[in-house]
């Protein structure tokens, strides 16, 4: 298994490609397959992470299952644009083997994250906490409902949350279709680059931005100060 990371030439979004490779008659394995991408549409990648086992422990069926699961995790996280054209086949593994592979996947996601690639981690920190904490205290006071901020106008209405990586505009937010003259030019490009997360200008999944201001401009289509635009139910500014 391997992961290719880079920035798409088309929209400057951070991109990942999830691939698999096995030994070939010509002697080229995973490394050879990665080099081949220099000659195709993935020539923009700059970093590669190879996922392997000792003595090639997994066969073709297991590798197909891993590729499918890693692809799905990358899509669900929403952090990177996934460059695979189609969803990889899941493969047909036994229930016993699936349990073993899922354990391998859990370990791998932690290892890849420790290298600085958060491709498998949800962009909303609270979702990570929700999955790990099922205590009665968390159920009484759900983390997912804490610290949600809102920003709305006559033609847009959005909810978001500050995270350790920046600011997340949450799924279901309605962004402004047009933009004012004062709006930074970068906003139009960001709308285009996030078309996969928009349906009639309503976000269909969480979108991560570098700051509250960048998120506010994206939502409102005008020049905005994120520290004063995003507020919670108690009307506290996000900077507080």
Coordinates of N, CA and C in Angstrom, one line a residue:
X1 N 0.8 -1.2 0.0 CA 0.0 0.0 0.0 C 0.9 1.2 0.0
X2 N 0.4 2.3 -0.6 CA 1.1 3.6 -0.6 C 0.1 4.7 -0.6
X3 N 0.6 5.9 -0.1 CA -0.2 7.1 -0.1 C 0.7 8.2 -0.8
X4 N 0.2 8.9 -1.8 CA 0.9 10.0 -2.4 C 0.3 11.3 -2.0
X5 N 1.1 12.2 -1.6 CA 0.6 13.5 -1.1 C 1.2 14.6 -2.0
X6 N 0.4 15.7 -2.3 CA 0.9 16.8 -3.1 C -0.2 17.8 -3.2
X7 N 0.0 18.8 -4.0 CA -0.9 19.9 -4.2 C -1.4 19.9 -5.7
X8 N -2.7 19.8 -5.9 CA -3.3 19.7 -7.2 C -2.9 21.0 -8.0
X9 N -2.5 20.8 -9.3 CA -2.2 21.9 -10.1 C -3.5 22.7 -10.5
X10 N -4.6 22.0 -10.4 CA -5.9 22.7 -10.9 C -6.4 23.6 -9.9
X11 N -6.4 23.3 -8.6 CA -7.1 24.2 -7.6 C -6.3 24.4 -6.3
X12 N -5.0 24.0 -6.3 CA -4.1 24.2 -5.2 C -4.5 23.6 -3.9
X13 N -5.4 22.5 -4.0 CA -5.8 21.8 -2.8 C -4.8 20.7 -2.5
X14 N -4.6 20.5 -1.2 CA -3.8 19.4 -0.8 C -4.5 18.1 -1.1
X15 N -3.8 17.2 -1.8 CA -4.4 16.0 -2.4 C -3.7 14.7 -1.9
X16 N -4.4 13.6 -1.9 CA -3.9 12.3 -1.6 C -4.4 11.3 -2.6
X17 N -3.5 10.4 -2.9 CA -3.9 9.2 -3.7 C -3.6 8.0 -3.0
X18 N -4.6 7.1 -2.9 CA -4.4 5.8 -2.2 C -4.2 4.7 -3.2
X19 N -3.1 4.0 -3.1 CA -2.8 3.0 -4.1 C -2.3 1.7 -3.5
X20 N -2.2 0.7 -4.4 CA -1.6 -0.6 -4.0 C -0.7 -1.1 -5.0
X21 N 0.2 -1.9 -4.6 CA 1.2 -2.5 -5.6 C 1.7 -3.8 -5.0
X22 N 2.0 -4.7 -5.9 CA 2.6 -6.0 -5.5 C 3.8 -6.3 -6.4
X23 N 4.5 -7.3 -6.0 CA 5.7 -7.7 -6.8 C 5.3 -8.1 -8.2
X24 N 6.2 -7.7 -9.1 CA 5.9 -8.0 -10.5 C 7.1 -8.8 -11.1
X25 N 6.8 -9.3 -12.3 CA 7.9 -10.1 -13.0 C 9.1 -9.3 -13.3
X26 N 8.9 -8.0 -13.5 CA 10.0 -7.1 -13.9 C 10.8 -6.7 -12.6
X27 N 10.4 -7.2 -11.5 CA 11.1 -6.8 -10.2 C 10.7 -5.6 -9.5
X28 N 9.8 -4.8 -10.2 CA 9.3 -3.5 -9.6 C 8.1 -3.8 -8.7
X29 N 8.3 -3.4 -7.5 CA 7.2 -3.5 -6.5 C 6.5 -2.1 -6.2
X30 N 6.3 -1.8 -5.0 CA 5.7 -0.6 -4.6 C 6.5 0.6 -5.0
X31 N 7.8 0.6 -4.8 CA 8.6 1.8 -5.2 C 8.5 2.0 -6.7
X32 N 8.6 0.9 -7.5 CA 8.5 1.0 -8.9 C 7.2 1.6 -9.4
X33 N 6.1 1.2 -8.7 CA 4.8 1.7 -9.0 C 4.7 3.2 -8.8
X34 N 5.3 3.6 -7.6 CA 5.2 5.1 -7.3 C 6.0 5.9 -8.3
X35 N 7.1 5.4 -8.8 CA 7.9 6.1 -9.8 C 7.1 6.2 -11.1
X36 N 6.3 5.2 -11.4 CA 5.5 5.3 -12.6 C 4.6 6.5 -12.7
X37 N 4.2 7.0 -11.5 CA 3.2 8.1 -11.4 C 3.9 9.4 -11.9
X38 N 5.2 9.4 -12.0 CA 5.8 10.6 -12.6 C 5.4 10.9 -14.0
X39 N 4.9 9.8 -14.7 CA 4.6 9.9 -16.1 C 3.1 10.0 -16.3
X40 N 2.3 10.1 -15.3 CA 0.8 10.2 -15.5 C 0.3 11.4 -14.8
X41 N -1.0 11.4 -14.6 CA -1.7 12.6 -14.0 C -1.4 12.9 -12.6
X42 N -0.7 12.0 -11.9 CA -0.3 12.3 -10.5 C 1.1 12.8 -10.3
X43 N 1.6 13.4 -11.4 CA 3.0 13.9 -11.4 C 3.2 15.1 -10.4
X44 N 2.2 15.6 -9.8 CA 2.3 16.7 -8.9 C 2.6 16.3 -7.5
X45 N 2.6 15.0 -7.2 CA 2.8 14.6 -5.8 C 4.3 14.9 -5.4
X46 N 4.5 15.2 -4.1 CA 5.8 15.6 -3.6 C 6.3 14.6 -2.5
X47 N 5.3 13.9 -1.8 CA 5.7 13.0 -0.7 C 5.0 11.7 -0.9
X48 N 5.6 10.6 -0.4 CA 5.0 9.3 -0.5 C 5.2 8.6 0.8
X49 N 4.1 7.9 1.3 CA 4.2 7.0 2.5 C 3.9 5.6 2.0
X50 N 4.8 4.7 2.3 CA 4.6 3.3 2.0 C 4.2 2.5 3.2
X51 N 3.1 1.7 3.0 CA 2.6 0.9 4.1 C 2.8 -0.6 3.8
X52 N 3.6 -1.2 4.6 CA 4.0 -2.6 4.3 C 4.0 -3.5 5.5
X53 N 4.2 -4.8 5.3 CA 4.4 -5.7 6.4 C 5.7 -6.5 6.2
X54 N 6.1 -7.2 7.2 CA 7.3 -8.0 7.0 C 6.9 -9.2 6.2
X55 N 7.8 -9.6 5.3 CA 7.6 -10.8 4.5 C 6.3 -10.8 3.7
X56 N 5.9 -9.6 3.3 CA 4.7 -9.5 2.4 C 3.6 -10.4 2.9
X57 N 3.2 -10.2 4.2 CA 2.2 -11.0 4.9 C 0.8 -11.1 4.2
X58 N 0.4 -10.0 3.6 CA -0.9 -9.9 3.1 C -0.9 -10.2 1.6
X59 N -2.0 -10.9 1.1 CA -2.2 -11.3 -0.3 C -3.0 -10.3 -1.0
X60 N -3.3 -10.6 -2.3 CA -4.1 -9.6 -3.1 C -5.5 -9.3 -2.5
X61 N -6.2 -10.2 -2.0 CA -7.5 -10.0 -1.4 C -7.4 -9.0 -0.2
X62 N -6.4 -9.3 0.7 CA -6.3 -8.5 1.9 C -5.8 -7.0 1.5
X63 N -5.0 -6.9 0.5 CA -4.5 -5.6 0.0 C -5.6 -4.8 -0.6
X64 N -6.5 -5.5 -1.3 CA -7.7 -4.8 -1.9 C -8.6 -4.2 -0.8
X65 N -8.8 -5.0 0.3 CA -9.6 -4.6 1.4 C -9.0 -3.4 2.1
X66 N -7.6 -3.4 2.3 CA -6.9 -2.3 2.9 C -7.0 -1.0 2.0
X67 N -6.9 -1.2 0.7 CA -6.9 0.0 -0.2 C -8.3 0.6 -0.1
X68 N -9.4 -0.2 -0.1 CA -10.7 0.3 0.0 C -11.0 1.0 1.3
X69 N -10.5 0.4 2.4 CA -10.8 1.1 3.7 C -10.0 2.4 3.9
X70 N -8.8 2.4 3.4 CA -8.0 3.6 3.5 C -8.6 4.7 2.7
X71 N -9.1 4.3 1.5 CA -9.7 5.3 0.6 C -11.0 5.9 1.3
X72 N -11.8 5.0 1.8 CA -13.0 5.5 2.5 C -12.7 6.4 3.7
X73 N -11.7 6.0 4.5 CA -11.3 6.9 5.6 C -10.8 8.2 5.2
X74 N -10.1 8.3 4.1 CA -9.6 9.6 3.6 C -10.7 10.4 3.1
X75 N -11.7 9.8 2.4 CA -12.9 10.6 1.9 C -13.7 11.1 3.1
X76 N -13.9 10.3 4.0 CA -14.8 10.6 5.2 C -14.1 11.7 6.0
X77 N -12.8 11.8 6.1 CA -12.1 12.8 7.0 C -12.3 14.2 6.4
X78 N -12.3 14.3 5.0 CA -12.5 15.6 4.4 C -11.3 16.5 4.4
X79 N -10.2 16.0 4.9 CA -9.0 16.9 5.0 C -8.3 17.1 3.6
X80 N -8.3 16.1 2.8 CA -7.6 16.1 1.6 C -8.5 15.8 0.4
X81 N -8.2 16.3 -0.8 CA -8.9 16.0 -2.0 C -8.4 14.6 -2.4
X82 N -9.2 13.6 -2.5 CA -8.8 12.2 -2.8 C -8.8 12.1 -4.3
X83 N -7.6 11.8 -4.9 CA -7.4 11.8 -6.3 C -7.8 10.5 -7.0
X84 N -8.1 9.5 -6.3 CA -8.6 8.3 -7.0 C -9.8 8.5 -7.8
X85 N -9.8 8.0 -9.0 CA -10.9 8.2 -9.9 C -12.2 7.5 -9.5
X86 N -12.0 6.2 -9.0 CA -13.1 5.4 -8.5 C -12.8 4.8 -7.1
X87 N -13.8 4.4 -6.4 CA -13.6 3.7 -5.2 C -13.1 2.4 -5.4
X88 N -11.9 2.0 -4.8 CA -11.3 0.7 -4.9 C -12.3 -0.4 -4.5
X89 N -12.1 -1.6 -5.1 CA -12.9 -2.7 -4.7 C -12.6 -3.2 -3.3
X90 N -13.6 -3.6 -2.6 CA -13.5 -3.9 -1.2 C -12.8 -5.3 -1.0
X91 N -12.9 -6.1 -1.9 CA -12.3 -7.5 -1.7 C -13.3 -8.3 -0.9
X92 N -13.0 -9.6 -0.9 CA -13.9 -10.5 -0.2 C -13.1 -11.3 0.9
X93 N -13.0 -10.7 2.1 CA -12.3 -11.3 3.2 C -13.2 -12.0 4.2
X94 N -12.7 -12.9 4.9 CA -13.4 -13.6 5.9 C -13.6 -12.7 7.1
X95 N -14.6 -13.0 8.0 CA -14.8 -12.2 9.2 C -13.6 -12.2 10.1
X96 N -13.0 -13.3 10.2 CA -11.8 -13.4 11.0 C -10.7 -12.6 10.5
X97 N -10.4 -12.6 9.2 CA -9.4 -11.8 8.5 C -9.7 -10.4 8.6
X98 N -11.0 -10.0 8.5 CA -11.4 -8.6 8.5 C -11.0 -8.0 9.9
X99 N -11.2 -8.7 11.0 CA -10.9 -8.3 12.3 C -9.4 -8.0 12.4
X100 N -8.6 -8.9 11.8 CA -7.1 -8.7 11.8 C -6.8 -7.5 11.0
X101 N -7.4 -7.3 9.8 CA -7.1 -6.2 9.0 C -7.5 -4.8 9.6
X102 N -8.6 -4.8 10.3 CA -9.1 -3.6 10.9 C -8.2 -3.2 12.0
X103 N -7.6 -4.1 12.7 CA -6.6 -3.8 13.8 C -5.4 -3.2 13.1
X104 N -5.0 -3.8 12.0 CA -3.8 -3.2 11.2 C -4.1 -1.8 10.8
X105 N -5.3 -1.6 10.3 CA -5.7 -0.2 9.8 C -5.7 0.8 11.0
X106 N -6.2 0.4 12.1 CA -6.2 1.3 13.3 C -4.7 1.7 13.7
X107 N -3.8 0.7 13.7 CA -2.4 1.0 14.0 C -1.8 1.9 12.9
X108 N -2.2 1.7 11.6 CA -1.6 2.4 10.5 C -2.0 3.9 10.6
X109 N -3.3 4.1 10.8 CA -3.8 5.5 10.9 C -3.1 6.3 11.9
X110 N -2.8 5.7 13.1 CA -2.0 6.4 14.1 C -0.6 6.6 13.6
X111 N 0.0 5.7 13.0 CA 1.4 5.8 12.5 C 1.5 6.9 11.5
X112 N 0.6 6.9 10.5 CA 0.6 7.9 9.5 C 0.4 9.3 10.1
X113 N -0.6 9.4 11.0 CA -0.8 10.7 11.7 C 0.4 11.2 12.4
X114 N 1.2 10.3 13.0 CA 2.4 10.7 13.8 C 3.4 11.2 12.8
X115 N 3.3 10.9 11.5 CA 4.3 11.5 10.5 C 3.9 12.9 10.1
X116 N 2.7 13.3 10.6 CA 2.3 14.7 10.2 C 1.2 14.7 9.1
X117 N 0.8 13.5 8.7 CA -0.3 13.4 7.7 C -1.6 13.0 8.3
X118 N -2.5 14.0 8.5 CA -3.8 13.8 9.2 C -4.9 13.3 8.2
X119 N -4.5 12.6 7.2 CA -5.4 12.3 6.1 C -6.6 11.4 6.6
X120 N -6.4 10.7 7.7 CA -7.5 9.8 8.2 C -8.2 10.4 9.4
X121 N -7.9 11.6 9.9 CA -8.5 12.2 11.1 C -9.5 13.2 10.7
X122 N -10.7 13.1 11.3 CA -11.8 14.1 11.0 C -11.3 15.5 11.2
X123 N -11.7 16.4 10.4 CA -11.2 17.8 10.5 C -11.9 18.5 11.7
X124 N -13.0 18.0 12.2 CA -13.6 18.5 13.4 C -13.1 17.8 14.6
X125 N -12.3 18.4 15.5 CA -11.7 17.7 16.6 C -12.8 17.0 17.5
X126 N -13.9 17.6 17.6 CA -15.0 17.1 18.5 C -15.4 15.7 18.1
X127 N -15.4 15.5 16.8 CA -15.8 14.1 16.3 C -14.9 13.1 16.7
X128 N -13.6 13.4 16.8 CA -12.6 12.5 17.3 C -12.9 12.2 18.8
X129 N -13.2 13.2 19.5 CA -13.5 13.0 21.0 C -14.7 12.2 21.2
X130 N -15.7 12.5 20.4 CA -17.0 11.8 20.5 C -16.8 10.3 20.3
X131 N -16.0 9.9 19.4 CA -15.8 8.5 19.1 C -15.0 7.8 20.3
X132 N -14.1 8.5 21.0 CA -13.3 7.9 22.0 C -14.0 8.0 23.4
X133 N -14.8 9.0 23.6 CA -15.4 9.2 24.9 C -16.9 8.8 24.9
X134 N -17.2 7.7 25.6 CA -18.6 7.3 25.6 C -19.1 7.3 27.1
X135 N -18.4 8.1 27.9 CA -18.8 8.1 29.3 C -20.2 8.8 29.5
X136 N -20.8 8.6 30.7 CA -22.1 9.2 31.0 C -22.0 10.7 31.0
X137 N -20.8 11.2 31.4 CA -20.7 12.6 31.5 C -20.7 13.3 30.1
X138 N -20.1 12.6 29.2 CA -20.0 13.2 27.8 C -21.4 13.1 27.2
X139 N -22.2 12.0 27.6 CA -23.5 11.9 27.0 C -24.4 13.0 27.5
X140 N -24.2 13.4 28.8 CA -25.1 14.4 29.4 C -24.8 15.8 28.8
X141 N -23.5 15.9 28.4 CA -23.0 17.2 27.9 C -22.2 16.9 26.6
X142 N -22.9 16.6 25.5 CA -22.2 16.2 24.3 C -21.1 17.2 23.8
X143 N -19.9 16.7 23.5 CA -18.9 17.5 23.0 C -19.2 18.2 21.7
X144 N -20.0 17.4 20.9 CA -20.3 17.9 19.5 C -21.2 19.1 19.5
X145 N -21.8 19.4 20.7 CA -22.7 20.6 20.8 C -22.0 21.7 21.4
X146 N -20.8 21.5 21.9 CA -20.0 22.6 22.6 C -19.3 23.5 21.6
X147 N -19.2 24.7 21.9 CA -18.3 25.7 21.1 C -18.7 25.8 19.7
X148 N -20.0 25.6 19.4 CA -20.4 25.8 18.0 C -20.7 27.3 17.8
X149 N -20.1 27.9 16.8 CA -20.3 29.3 16.5 C -21.1 29.5 15.2
X150 N -21.8 30.6 15.2 CA -22.7 30.9 14.0 C -22.3 32.3 13.4
X151 N -22.6 32.4 12.1 CA -22.4 33.6 11.3 C -23.5 33.6 10.3
X152 N -24.3 34.6 10.3 CA -25.4 34.6 9.3 C -25.7 36.0 8.8
X153 N -26.3 36.1 7.6 CA -26.8 37.4 7.0 C -28.0 37.1 6.2
X154 N -28.4 38.1 5.4 CA -29.7 37.9 4.7 C -29.6 36.8 3.7
X155 N -28.5 36.4 3.2 CA -28.4 35.4 2.1 C -27.3 34.3 2.5
X156 N -27.0 34.2 3.7 CA -26.1 33.1 4.1 C -26.3 32.8 5.6
X157 N -26.1 31.6 6.0 CA -26.2 31.1 7.4 C -25.3 29.9 7.6
X158 N -24.3 30.1 8.5 CA -23.4 29.0 8.7 C -23.1 28.8 10.2
X159 N -22.6 27.6 10.4 CA -22.2 27.2 11.8 C -20.7 26.7 11.6
X160 N -19.9 26.9 12.6 CA -18.6 26.5 12.6 C -18.0 26.2 13.9
X161 N -16.7 25.8 14.0 CA -16.1 25.5 15.2 C -14.6 25.7 15.1
X162 N -13.9 26.3 16.1 CA -12.5 26.4 16.1 C -11.9 25.1 16.5
X163 N -10.8 24.7 15.8 CA -10.1 23.4 16.1 C -8.7 23.7 16.2
X164 N -7.9 22.6 16.5 CA -6.5 22.8 16.7 C -5.8 23.1 15.4
X165 N -6.5 22.8 14.2 CA -5.9 23.0 12.9 C -6.4 24.3 12.2
X166 N -7.4 25.0 12.8 CA -7.9 26.2 12.2 C -9.3 26.4 12.5
X167 N -10.2 26.5 11.5 CA -11.6 26.8 11.7 C -12.4 25.9 10.7
X168 N -13.4 25.2 11.2 CA -14.2 24.3 10.4 C -15.6 24.9 10.2
X169 N -16.0 25.0 8.9 CA -17.4 25.4 8.6 C -18.1 24.0 8.5
X170 N -19.2 23.9 9.3 CA -19.8 22.6 9.4 C -20.8 22.3 8.3
X171 N -21.0 21.0 8.1 CA -21.9 20.5 7.0 C -23.3 21.1 7.3
X172 N -24.0 21.5 6.2 CA -25.3 22.1 6.3 C -25.4 23.6 6.4
X173 N -24.2 24.2 6.3 CA -24.1 25.7 6.3 C -24.5 26.2 4.9
X174 N -25.1 27.3 4.8 CA -25.5 27.9 3.5 C -24.6 29.1 3.3
X175 N -23.8 29.1 2.2 CA -22.9 30.2 1.9 C -23.5 31.1 0.9
X176 N -23.0 32.3 0.8 CA -23.5 33.3 -0.1 C -23.1 32.9 -1.6
X177 N -24.1 33.0 -2.5 CA -23.8 32.7 -3.9 C -22.9 33.7 -4.6
X178 N -23.2 34.9 -4.4 CA -22.4 36.0 -5.1 C -21.4 36.6 -4.1
X179 N -20.6 37.5 -4.5 CA -19.6 38.1 -3.6 C -19.6 39.6 -4.0
X180 N -19.2 40.4 -3.0 CA -19.2 41.9 -3.1 C -17.9 42.3 -3.8
X181 N -17.8 43.6 -4.1 CA -16.6 44.1 -4.7 C -15.4 44.1 -3.7
X182 N -15.7 44.2 -2.4 CA -14.7 44.2 -1.4 C -14.2 42.8 -1.0
X183 N -14.8 41.8 -1.6 CA -14.5 40.5 -1.2 C -13.1 40.1 -1.7
X184 N -12.2 39.5 -0.9 CA -10.9 39.1 -1.4 C -11.0 38.2 -2.6
X185 N -10.2 38.3 -3.6 CA -10.2 37.5 -4.8 C -10.1 36.0 -4.6
X186 N -9.4 35.6 -3.5 CA -9.2 34.2 -3.2 C -10.5 33.5 -2.9
X187 N -11.6 34.2 -2.5 CA -12.8 33.5 -2.2 C -13.4 32.8 -3.3
X188 N -13.4 33.3 -4.5 CA -13.9 32.7 -5.7 C -13.2 31.4 -6.0
X189 N -11.9 31.4 -5.8 CA -11.1 30.2 -6.0 C -11.4 29.1 -5.0
X190 N -11.6 29.5 -3.8 CA -11.9 28.6 -2.7 C -13.3 27.9 -2.9
X191 N -14.3 28.7 -3.4 CA -15.6 28.1 -3.7 C -15.4 27.1 -4.8
X192 N -14.6 27.4 -5.9 CA -14.4 26.4 -7.0 C -13.7 25.2 -6.5
X193 N -12.7 25.3 -5.6 CA -12.0 24.2 -5.2 C -12.7 23.3 -4.2
X194 N -13.8 23.8 -3.6 CA -14.6 23.0 -2.7 C -16.0 22.6 -3.3
X195 N -16.1 22.6 -4.6 CA -17.3 22.2 -5.3 C -17.8 20.8 -4.9
X196 N -16.8 19.9 -4.5 CA -17.2 18.6 -4.1 C -17.9 18.5 -2.8
X197 N -17.8 19.7 -2.0 CA -18.4 19.8 -0.7 C -19.6 20.7 -0.7
X198 N -20.1 21.1 -1.9 CA -21.2 22.1 -2.0 C -22.3 21.6 -2.9
X199 N -23.5 21.8 -2.5 CA -24.7 21.4 -3.3 C -25.6 22.6 -3.3
X200 N -25.7 23.4 -4.4 CA -26.5 24.6 -4.4 C -26.1 25.5 -3.3
X201 N -24.7 25.7 -3.1 CA -24.1 26.6 -2.1 C -24.5 26.2 -0.6
X202 N -24.8 24.9 -0.4 CA -25.0 24.4 0.9 C -23.9 23.4 1.1
X203 N -23.1 23.5 2.2 CA -22.0 22.5 2.5 C -22.6 21.1 2.8
X204 N -22.0 20.2 2.1 CA -22.5 18.8 2.3 C -21.5 18.0 3.2
X205 N -20.4 18.6 3.6 CA -19.5 18.1 4.6 C -18.7 19.2 5.2
X206 N -18.1 18.9 6.3 CA -17.3 19.9 7.0 C -16.1 20.3 6.1
X207 N -15.8 21.6 6.2 CA -14.7 22.2 5.4 C -13.7 22.9 6.3
X208 N -12.4 22.6 6.3 CA -11.4 23.2 7.1 C -10.8 24.4 6.5
X209 N -10.7 25.5 7.2 CA -10.0 26.7 6.8 C -8.8 27.0 7.8
X210 N -7.9 27.8 7.3 CA -6.7 28.1 8.2 C -7.1 29.0 9.3
X211 N -8.1 29.8 9.2 CA -8.5 30.8 10.3 C -10.0 31.1 10.2
X212 N -10.5 31.7 11.3 CA -11.9 32.1 11.3 C -12.2 33.2 10.3
X213 N -11.2 34.0 10.0 CA -11.5 35.1 8.9 C -11.6 34.5 7.6
X214 N -10.7 33.5 7.2 CA -10.8 32.9 5.9 C -12.2 32.2 5.8
X215 N -12.6 31.5 6.8 CA -13.9 30.9 6.8 C -15.1 31.9 6.7
X216 N -15.0 33.0 7.4 CA -16.0 34.0 7.3 C -16.1 34.6 5.9
X217 N -15.0 34.9 5.3 CA -15.0 35.4 3.9 C -15.7 34.4 3.0
X218 N -15.3 33.1 3.1 CA -15.9 32.0 2.3 C -17.4 32.0 2.4
X219 N -17.9 32.1 3.6 CA -19.3 32.0 3.9 C -20.1 33.2 3.4
X220 N -19.6 34.4 3.7 CA -20.3 35.7 3.5 C -20.1 36.3 2.1
X221 N -19.0 35.9 1.4 CA -18.8 36.5 0.1 C -18.4 38.0 0.2
X222 N -17.8 38.4 1.3 CA -17.4 39.8 1.5 C -16.2 39.8 2.4
X223 N -15.6 41.0 2.5 CA -14.5 41.2 3.5 C -15.1 41.1 4.9
X224 N -14.6 40.2 5.7 CA -15.1 39.9 7.0 C -14.0 39.7 8.0
X225 N -14.2 40.1 9.3 CA -13.3 39.8 10.4 C -13.8 38.6 11.1
X226 N -13.1 37.5 11.0 CA -13.6 36.2 11.6 C -13.7 36.3 13.1
X227 N -12.9 37.1 13.8 CA -12.9 37.2 15.2 C -14.1 37.9 15.8
X228 N -14.8 38.7 14.9 CA -16.0 39.4 15.4 C -17.2 38.9 14.7
X229 N -17.1 38.1 13.6 CA -18.2 37.5 12.9 C -18.8 36.3 13.5
X230 N -18.0 35.4 14.0 CA -18.4 34.1 14.5 C -18.8 34.3 16.0
X231 N -20.0 33.9 16.4 CA -20.5 34.1 17.7 C -21.2 32.8 18.2
X232 N -21.3 32.6 19.5 CA -22.0 31.5 20.0 C -23.4 31.9 20.5
X233 N -24.1 31.0 21.1 CA -25.5 31.3 21.6 C -25.5 32.4 22.7
X234 N -24.4 32.6 23.4 CA -24.4 33.6 24.4 C -23.8 34.9 23.9
X235 N -23.7 35.0 22.6 CA -23.2 36.2 21.9 C -21.7 36.5 22.3
X236 N -21.0 35.5 22.6 CA -19.6 35.7 22.9 C -18.8 35.6 21.6
X237 N -17.9 36.6 21.4 CA -17.0 36.6 20.2 C -16.1 35.4 20.2
X238 N -15.8 34.9 19.0 CA -14.9 33.7 19.0 C -13.6 33.9 19.6
X239 N -13.1 35.2 19.6 CA -11.8 35.4 20.2 C -11.7 35.3 21.7
X240 N -12.9 35.3 22.3 CA -13.0 35.2 23.7 C -13.0 33.7 24.2

